[in-house]
């Protein structure tokens, strides 16, 4: 049986097409409630208080998982804890861990996004910087086999059709901007939004193909 475990919120329906069993975990019970239901997916609430041994047992025990993925999330984890669990549950020697993220370095909107990121930067949680740096500084203690390695992530172009309003909505949903807003600070001021509209061009209501930069690290447990 091929088993896959997901430590983030990528599409479980797509993943389940390729694996006999998928395990989706989250520290938030509320997040799992919004994940939908798929008969091939086992949804596990794994609160922060869960010990390493408890989590390993919940996932099926040592040497039981074929693939672990984390999309846009691993930089928020307790990395030493997460990597220790991953090393235990991944099958040897062929179990795989893959982590990836993207940031708002958009190839065809460099000038606009550089200004936005500079405004936001002083307020970022230090963990956000891992993503902004494209996972180049993210610890990743696994053996590489050609799809990025610690300090040298694989870079990918991620093409997305978006309107300006959708892009602004994505920015406003970012953790830094949300937390600043809760404290009464609007990082996306009217002035910045107006500059974004000017750079976007005449048709601010139309969609455009944007090219986000994505970064991936893939590895397997190192041989002792």
Short mmCIF file of C-alpha atoms in Angstrom, two decimals:
data_model
loop_
_atom_site.label_atom_id
_atom_site.label_comp_id
_atom_site.label_asym_id
_atom_site.label_seq_id
_atom_site.Cartn_x
_atom_site.Cartn_y
_atom_site.Cartn_z
CA UNK A 1 0.00 0.00 0.00
CA UNK A 2 1.29 3.46 -0.93
CA UNK A 3 0.66 5.98 1.82
CA UNK A 4 0.99 9.72 1.58
CA UNK A 5 0.86 12.26 4.37
CA UNK A 6 0.11 15.91 3.92
CA UNK A 7 1.12 18.53 6.49
CA UNK A 8 -0.61 21.41 4.74
CA UNK A 9 -3.72 22.34 2.78
CA UNK A 10 -2.98 21.30 -0.81
CA UNK A 11 -5.78 19.57 -2.68
CA UNK A 12 -6.51 16.21 -1.10
CA UNK A 13 -8.75 15.20 -3.98
CA UNK A 14 -5.89 15.49 -6.48
CA UNK A 15 -3.42 13.69 -4.23
CA UNK A 16 -5.83 10.85 -3.47
CA UNK A 17 -5.98 9.94 -7.17
CA UNK A 18 -2.40 8.67 -6.95
CA UNK A 19 -2.26 7.05 -3.50
CA UNK A 20 -4.20 4.28 -1.81
CA UNK A 21 -4.29 6.19 1.44
CA UNK A 22 -3.74 9.85 2.26
CA UNK A 23 -3.36 11.31 5.74
CA UNK A 24 -4.04 15.02 6.20
CA UNK A 25 -2.93 16.65 9.43
CA UNK A 26 -3.38 20.05 11.00
CA UNK A 27 -2.89 21.56 14.43
CA UNK A 28 -6.21 23.35 13.92
CA UNK A 29 -9.42 21.33 14.17
CA UNK A 30 -11.26 24.18 12.43
CA UNK A 31 -8.99 23.91 9.39
CA UNK A 32 -9.70 20.20 9.09
CA UNK A 33 -13.44 20.83 9.21
CA UNK A 34 -13.09 22.97 6.09
CA UNK A 35 -11.04 20.35 4.26
CA UNK A 36 -14.04 18.44 2.92
CA UNK A 37 -14.42 14.70 3.05
CA UNK A 38 -12.77 12.11 0.84
CA UNK A 39 -13.05 8.39 1.62
CA UNK A 40 -9.36 7.86 0.79
CA UNK A 41 -8.23 10.63 3.14
CA UNK A 42 -7.82 10.24 6.90
CA UNK A 43 -8.03 13.61 8.64
CA UNK A 44 -6.00 13.89 11.84
CA UNK A 45 -6.09 16.70 14.36
CA UNK A 46 -2.54 16.95 15.70
CA UNK A 47 -2.44 19.72 18.32
CA UNK A 48 0.88 21.26 19.29
CA UNK A 49 0.78 19.28 22.53
CA UNK A 50 1.10 15.98 20.58
CA UNK A 51 4.38 14.26 21.45
CA UNK A 52 6.72 12.82 18.84
CA UNK A 53 5.93 9.23 19.78
CA UNK A 54 2.18 9.96 19.76
CA UNK A 55 2.37 11.57 16.32
CA UNK A 56 4.45 8.76 14.85
CA UNK A 57 1.91 6.23 16.16
CA UNK A 58 -1.01 8.24 14.74
CA UNK A 59 0.63 8.27 11.31
CA UNK A 60 1.13 4.52 11.20
CA UNK A 61 4.42 3.99 12.98
CA UNK A 62 8.05 4.01 11.96
CA UNK A 63 8.91 3.25 8.33
CA UNK A 64 5.29 3.49 7.14
CA UNK A 65 4.95 6.50 4.81
CA UNK A 66 5.93 6.80 1.13
CA UNK A 67 5.63 10.56 0.71
CA UNK A 68 5.34 13.61 2.94
CA UNK A 69 4.43 16.97 1.44
CA UNK A 70 4.08 20.44 2.90
CA UNK A 71 2.93 23.29 0.68
CA UNK A 72 3.57 26.87 1.84
CA UNK A 73 3.65 25.73 5.45
CA UNK A 74 6.86 24.09 6.63
CA UNK A 75 8.47 27.41 7.63
CA UNK A 76 5.80 27.74 10.33
CA UNK A 77 6.62 24.36 11.89
CA UNK A 78 8.88 23.40 14.76
CA UNK A 79 11.45 22.19 12.26
CA UNK A 80 13.48 19.93 14.54
CA UNK A 81 10.30 18.18 15.70
CA UNK A 82 8.86 17.89 12.18
CA UNK A 83 12.06 16.58 10.64
CA UNK A 84 12.53 14.07 13.44
CA UNK A 85 9.02 12.70 12.85
CA UNK A 86 9.59 12.67 9.07
CA UNK A 87 12.81 10.69 9.42
CA UNK A 88 11.03 8.12 11.56
CA UNK A 89 7.88 7.57 9.51
CA UNK A 90 9.36 7.67 6.00
CA UNK A 91 10.03 4.27 4.45
CA UNK A 92 13.70 3.47 3.96
CA UNK A 93 15.38 3.88 1.60
CA UNK A 94 12.84 5.32 -0.85
CA UNK A 95 10.48 7.46 1.26
CA UNK A 96 10.34 11.06 0.04
CA UNK A 97 9.72 14.43 1.68
CA UNK A 98 8.83 17.41 -0.52
CA UNK A 99 8.28 20.98 0.64
CA UNK A 100 7.57 23.98 -1.48
CA UNK A 101 6.41 27.55 -1.33
CA UNK A 102 5.97 30.62 -3.50
CA UNK A 103 6.32 34.29 -2.75
CA UNK A 104 5.23 37.53 -4.32
CA UNK A 105 8.29 37.94 -6.52
CA UNK A 106 6.23 38.12 -9.71
CA UNK A 107 8.30 38.16 -12.88
CA UNK A 108 6.13 40.56 -14.84
CA UNK A 109 5.38 42.91 -11.93
CA UNK A 110 8.83 43.22 -10.33
CA UNK A 111 8.78 46.97 -9.70
CA UNK A 112 5.34 46.99 -8.14
CA UNK A 113 5.89 43.97 -5.93
CA UNK A 114 9.34 45.10 -4.77
CA UNK A 115 7.75 48.23 -3.33
CA UNK A 116 4.97 46.27 -1.62
CA UNK A 117 7.41 43.76 -0.12
CA UNK A 118 9.65 46.56 1.18
CA UNK A 119 6.68 48.16 2.96
CA UNK A 120 5.71 44.86 4.57
CA UNK A 121 9.22 43.59 5.42
CA UNK A 122 9.74 45.36 8.80
CA UNK A 123 6.58 43.72 10.16
CA UNK A 124 7.22 40.15 9.00
CA UNK A 125 7.42 37.29 11.45
CA UNK A 126 11.02 35.96 11.16
CA UNK A 127 9.64 32.67 9.86
CA UNK A 128 8.06 34.46 6.89
CA UNK A 129 11.56 35.35 5.75
CA UNK A 130 12.20 31.70 4.88
CA UNK A 131 9.53 32.00 2.19
CA UNK A 132 10.65 35.43 1.01
CA UNK A 133 14.17 34.03 0.63
CA UNK A 134 12.79 31.20 -1.51
CA UNK A 135 13.69 28.53 1.08
CA UNK A 136 17.39 29.19 0.38
CA UNK A 137 18.03 29.49 4.13
CA UNK A 138 15.56 26.83 5.25
CA UNK A 139 17.20 23.91 7.07
CA UNK A 140 16.50 20.71 5.12
CA UNK A 141 18.54 17.79 6.49
CA UNK A 142 17.69 15.23 3.81
CA UNK A 143 19.56 13.57 0.97
CA UNK A 144 18.92 15.28 -2.35
CA UNK A 145 18.28 13.47 -5.60
CA UNK A 146 18.06 16.29 -8.10
CA UNK A 147 15.04 18.36 -7.11
CA UNK A 148 16.64 21.00 -4.93
CA UNK A 149 18.80 20.62 -1.85
CA UNK A 150 19.47 22.50 1.36
CA UNK A 151 20.60 25.99 0.39
CA UNK A 152 19.81 25.41 -3.27
CA UNK A 153 16.07 24.97 -3.85
CA UNK A 154 14.67 24.10 -7.25
CA UNK A 155 13.07 27.20 -8.81
CA UNK A 156 9.81 26.90 -10.73
CA UNK A 157 7.59 29.31 -12.62
CA UNK A 158 3.99 29.21 -11.42
CA UNK A 159 1.62 30.78 -13.95
CA UNK A 160 -1.68 32.07 -12.60
CA UNK A 161 -4.47 34.03 -14.27
CA UNK A 162 -5.45 36.82 -11.86
CA UNK A 163 -7.19 40.15 -11.81
CA UNK A 164 -5.68 43.03 -9.87
CA UNK A 165 -8.41 42.71 -7.24
CA UNK A 166 -7.55 39.03 -6.81
CA UNK A 167 -3.88 39.86 -6.38
CA UNK A 168 -4.69 42.53 -3.81
CA UNK A 169 -6.96 40.05 -2.03
CA UNK A 170 -4.12 37.53 -1.85
CA UNK A 171 -1.80 40.14 -0.39
CA UNK A 172 -4.38 41.22 2.17
CA UNK A 173 -4.79 37.59 3.28
CA UNK A 174 -1.08 37.34 4.12
CA UNK A 175 -0.28 36.79 7.79
CA UNK A 176 1.81 39.96 8.13
CA UNK A 177 -0.83 42.25 6.67
CA UNK A 178 -3.64 40.58 8.63
CA UNK A 179 -1.80 40.93 11.95
CA UNK A 180 -0.88 44.54 11.23
CA UNK A 181 -4.51 45.29 10.38
CA UNK A 182 -5.61 43.79 13.70
CA UNK A 183 -3.28 46.28 15.40
CA UNK A 184 -4.75 49.19 13.47
CA UNK A 185 -2.00 49.46 10.86
CA UNK A 186 -2.96 49.30 7.19
CA UNK A 187 0.20 48.31 5.29
CA UNK A 188 -1.62 48.38 1.95
CA UNK A 189 -2.47 52.06 2.08
CA UNK A 190 -4.61 53.84 -0.50
CA UNK A 191 -1.41 55.35 -1.91
CA UNK A 192 0.16 51.93 -2.48
CA UNK A 193 -3.03 50.52 -3.97
CA UNK A 194 -3.21 53.47 -6.36
CA UNK A 195 0.39 52.85 -7.45
CA UNK A 196 -0.48 49.21 -8.06
CA UNK A 197 -3.41 50.22 -10.25
CA UNK A 198 -1.22 52.57 -12.28
CA UNK A 199 1.44 49.93 -12.90
CA UNK A 200 -1.16 47.28 -13.71
CA UNK A 201 -2.37 49.35 -16.64
CA UNK A 202 -5.58 50.64 -18.16
CA UNK A 203 -7.78 47.58 -17.68
CA UNK A 204 -7.64 47.03 -13.92
CA UNK A 205 -10.69 44.76 -14.10
CA UNK A 206 -9.25 42.35 -16.65
CA UNK A 207 -7.19 39.28 -15.77
CA UNK A 208 -3.53 38.87 -16.58
CA UNK A 209 -1.19 35.89 -16.63
CA UNK A 210 1.17 36.37 -13.69
CA UNK A 211 4.34 34.36 -13.21
CA UNK A 212 5.06 33.72 -9.53
CA UNK A 213 8.37 32.23 -8.45
CA UNK A 214 8.01 28.94 -6.58
CA UNK A 215 10.70 27.02 -4.72
CA UNK A 216 10.93 23.30 -3.97
CA UNK A 217 13.09 21.03 -1.82
CA UNK A 218 12.80 17.26 -2.21
CA UNK A 219 14.80 14.65 -0.35
CA UNK A 220 14.89 11.31 1.41
CA UNK A 221 16.28 10.21 4.78
CA UNK A 222 20.05 10.22 4.85
CA UNK A 223 21.86 6.92 5.22
CA UNK A 224 23.41 6.49 8.66
#
